[in-house]
PDB file of C-alpha atoms in Angstrom:
ATOM      1  CA  MET A   1     -66.650 -87.340 -97.432  1.00  0.00           C
ATOM      2  CA  ALA A   2     -68.049 -90.974 -96.440  1.00  0.00           C
ATOM      3  CA  ALA A   3     -71.645 -89.293 -96.236  1.00  0.00           C
ATOM      4  CA  LEU A   4     -70.719 -87.775 -99.716  1.00  0.00           C
ATOM      5  CA  LEU A   5     -69.259 -90.401-101.569  1.00  0.00           C
ATOM      6  CA  GLY A   6     -72.557 -92.746-100.536  1.00  0.00           C
ATOM      7  CA  GLY A   7     -75.405 -90.560-101.630  1.00  0.00           C
ATOM      8  CA  ILE A   8     -73.722 -90.605-104.521  1.00  0.00           C
ATOM      9  CA  ALA A   9     -72.614 -94.120-104.846  1.00  0.00           C
ATOM     10  CA  GLY A  10     -76.794 -94.664-104.004  1.00  0.00           C
ATOM     11  CA  LEU A  11     -77.758 -92.025-106.812  1.00  0.00           C
ATOM     12  CA  LEU A  12     -75.029 -94.488-109.627  1.00  0.00           C
ATOM     13  CA  TYR A  13     -76.326 -97.184-108.880  1.00  0.00           C
ATOM     14  CA  ALA A  14     -80.157 -97.195-108.594  1.00  0.00           C
ATOM     15  CA  PRO A  15     -81.429 -97.608-111.281  1.00  0.00           C
ATOM     16  CA  VAL A  16     -84.323 -95.421-112.749  1.00  0.00           C
ATOM     17  CA  GLY A  17     -87.513 -95.414-111.175  1.00  0.00           C
ATOM     18  CA  ILE A  18     -86.412 -97.578-108.238  1.00  0.00           C
ATOM     19  CA  PHE A  19     -84.530 -95.463-106.322  1.00  0.00           C
ATOM     20  CA  THR A  20     -87.175 -96.013-102.809  1.00  0.00           C
ATOM     21  CA  PRO A  21     -85.784 -95.787 -99.063  1.00  0.00           C
ATOM     22  CA  GLY A  22     -84.196 -99.240 -98.505  1.00  0.00           C
ATOM     23  CA  PHE A  23     -83.229-100.104-102.099  1.00  0.00           C
ATOM     24  CA  MET A  24     -79.526-101.588-100.764  1.00  0.00           C
ATOM     25  CA  THR A  25     -80.473-102.727 -97.887  1.00  0.00           C
ATOM     26  CA  LEU A  26     -79.939-106.287 -98.477  1.00  0.00           C
ATOM     27  CA  THR A  27     -77.619-106.279-101.416  1.00  0.00           C
ATOM     28  CA  MET A  28     -75.266-104.104-100.344  1.00  0.00           C
ATOM     29  CA  LEU A  29     -75.056-102.587 -96.136  1.00  0.00           C
ATOM     30  CA  VAL A  30     -76.233-106.527 -94.971  1.00  0.00           C
ATOM     31  CA  PRO A  31     -73.283-107.296 -97.118  1.00  0.00           C
ATOM     32  CA  ALA A  32     -70.887-104.975 -95.957  1.00  0.00           C
ATOM     33  CA  PHE A  33     -71.562-105.301 -92.628  1.00  0.00           C
ATOM     34  CA  ALA A  34     -70.779-109.206 -93.117  1.00  0.00           C
ATOM     35  CA  ALA A  35     -67.195-107.506 -94.576  1.00  0.00           C
ATOM     36  CA  ALA A  36     -66.676-105.032 -91.532  1.00  0.00           C
ATOM     37  CA  VAL A  37     -67.038-107.701 -89.164  1.00  0.00           C
ATOM     38  CA  LEU A  38     -65.292-111.151 -90.711  1.00  0.00           C
ATOM     39  CA  GLY A  39     -62.112-108.717 -91.697  1.00  0.00           C
ATOM     40  CA  GLY A  40     -62.596-107.026 -87.855  1.00  0.00           C
ATOM     41  CA  MET A  41     -63.875-104.145 -87.491  1.00  0.00           C
ATOM     42  CA  THR A  42     -60.827-102.296 -86.097  1.00  0.00           C
ATOM     43  CA  SER A  43     -58.523-103.195 -89.288  1.00  0.00           C
ATOM     44  CA  LEU A  44     -59.193-101.886 -92.564  1.00  0.00           C
ATOM     45  CA  PRO A  45     -56.785-104.709 -94.728  1.00  0.00           C
ATOM     46  CA  GLY A  46     -58.655-106.852 -92.854  1.00  0.00           C
ATOM     47  CA  ALA A  47     -62.384-105.250 -93.873  1.00  0.00           C
ATOM     48  CA  PHE A  48     -60.630-105.384 -97.624  1.00  0.00           C
ATOM     49  CA  ILE A  49     -59.918-109.144 -97.336  1.00  0.00           C
ATOM     50  CA  GLY A  50     -63.698-109.782 -95.765  1.00  0.00           C
ATOM     51  CA  GLY A  51     -64.269-107.976 -98.274  1.00  0.00           C
ATOM     52  CA  LEU A  52     -63.125-110.619-100.607  1.00  0.00           C
ATOM     53  CA  ALA A  53     -64.305-113.195 -98.899  1.00  0.00           C
ATOM     54  CA  ILE A  54     -67.621-112.175 -98.824  1.00  0.00           C
ATOM     55  CA  GLY A  55     -67.697-112.008-102.585  1.00  0.00           C
ATOM     56  CA  VAL A  56     -66.213-114.989-103.400  1.00  0.00           C
ATOM     57  CA  VAL A  57     -68.699-117.526-100.767  1.00  0.00           C
ATOM     58  CA  GLN A  58     -71.805-114.839-102.341  1.00  0.00           C
ATOM     59  CA  ASN A  59     -71.050-116.090-105.545  1.00  0.00           C
ATOM     60  CA  LEU A  60     -69.708-119.824-104.882  1.00  0.00           C
ATOM     61  CA  GLY A  61     -72.824-119.907-103.212  1.00  0.00           C
ATOM     62  CA  ILE A  62     -74.950-118.858-105.796  1.00  0.00           C
ATOM     63  CA  TYR A  63     -73.245-121.502-108.254  1.00  0.00           C
ATOM     64  CA  TYR A  64     -73.157-124.494-106.647  1.00  0.00           C
ATOM     65  CA  LEU A  65     -76.422-124.120-103.566  1.00  0.00           C
ATOM     66  CA  GLY A  66     -78.445-122.111-106.311  1.00  0.00           C
ATOM     67  CA  GLN A  67     -78.068-123.807-109.525  1.00  0.00           C
ATOM     68  CA  GLN A  68     -76.708-127.058-108.983  1.00  0.00           C
ATOM     69  CA  LEU A  69     -79.313-127.922-105.653  1.00  0.00           C
ATOM     70  CA  LYS A  70     -81.967-125.370-106.574  1.00  0.00           C
ATOM     71  CA  VAL A  71     -81.763-123.765-102.959  1.00  0.00           C
ATOM     72  CA  PRO A  72     -83.320-120.497-102.323  1.00  0.00           C
ATOM     73  CA  GLY A  73     -81.244-118.143-100.338  1.00  0.00           C
ATOM     74  CA  ALA A  74     -77.431-119.814-101.370  1.00  0.00           C
ATOM     75  CA  ALA A  75     -76.165-116.495-101.138  1.00  0.00           C
ATOM     76  CA  GLU A  76     -76.952-115.647 -97.859  1.00  0.00           C
ATOM     77  CA  LEU A  77     -76.857-118.677 -96.534  1.00  0.00           C
ATOM     78  CA  GLY A  78     -73.407-119.085 -97.604  1.00  0.00           C
ATOM     79  CA  VAL A  79     -72.326-115.198 -95.899  1.00  0.00           C
ATOM     80  CA  PHE A  80     -74.241-116.081 -92.388  1.00  0.00           C
ATOM     81  CA  ALA A  81     -71.376-119.332 -92.762  1.00  0.00           C
ATOM     82  CA  LEU A  82     -68.866-117.910 -93.467  1.00  0.00           C
ATOM     83  CA  LEU A  83     -69.658-115.609 -91.303  1.00  0.00           C
ATOM     84  CA  MET A  84     -70.929-118.293 -88.293  1.00  0.00           C
ATOM     85  CA  LEU A  85     -67.567-119.960 -88.734  1.00  0.00           C
ATOM     86  CA  VAL A  86     -65.592-117.262 -88.482  1.00  0.00           C
ATOM     87  CA  LEU A  87     -67.019-115.452 -85.218  1.00  0.00           C
ATOM     88  CA  LEU A  88     -66.744-118.761 -83.324  1.00  0.00           C
ATOM     89  CA  ILE A  89     -63.385-119.085 -84.528  1.00  0.00           C
ATOM     90  CA  ARG A  90     -62.171-115.628 -84.190  1.00  0.00           C
ATOM     91  CA  PRO A  91     -64.383-113.767 -82.184  1.00  0.00           C
ATOM     92  CA  GLN A  92     -62.640-110.509 -83.618  1.00  0.00           C
ATOM     93  CA  GLY A  93     -62.185-110.914 -86.362  1.00  0.00           C
ATOM     94  CA  LEU A  94     -60.242-112.065 -89.004  1.00  0.00           C
ATOM     95  CA  LEU A  95     -57.160-109.306 -88.415  1.00  0.00           C
ATOM     96  CA  GLY A  96     -59.161-107.509 -86.116  1.00  0.00           C
ATOM     97  CA  LYS A  97     -57.295-106.454 -82.440  1.00  0.00           C
ATOM     98  CA  GLU A  98     -58.699-108.367 -79.168  1.00  0.00           C
ATOM     99  CA  ALA A  99     -60.399-105.060 -77.584  1.00  0.00           C
TER     100      ALA A  99
END
């Protein structure tokens, strides 16, 4: 079921003519994995909260770092900084359970 939904999402996301292998890797897969790690790999609500946090940090990074300070890769830099900060403080994620 997950593979079916992922395949349908990929087809709906792809613009006509740009459907190549790996086209959603940087725009969708990396932030989704970061959200799952941020929230906790064993917690579905944690992954949801992680996804919201990643989205907010990406947009704030684009606005403050990208538009104001003209830093290239501002969204990815903000996500990486948030991920490193959370993993240094709480290695199992925000709502993850300790192994």
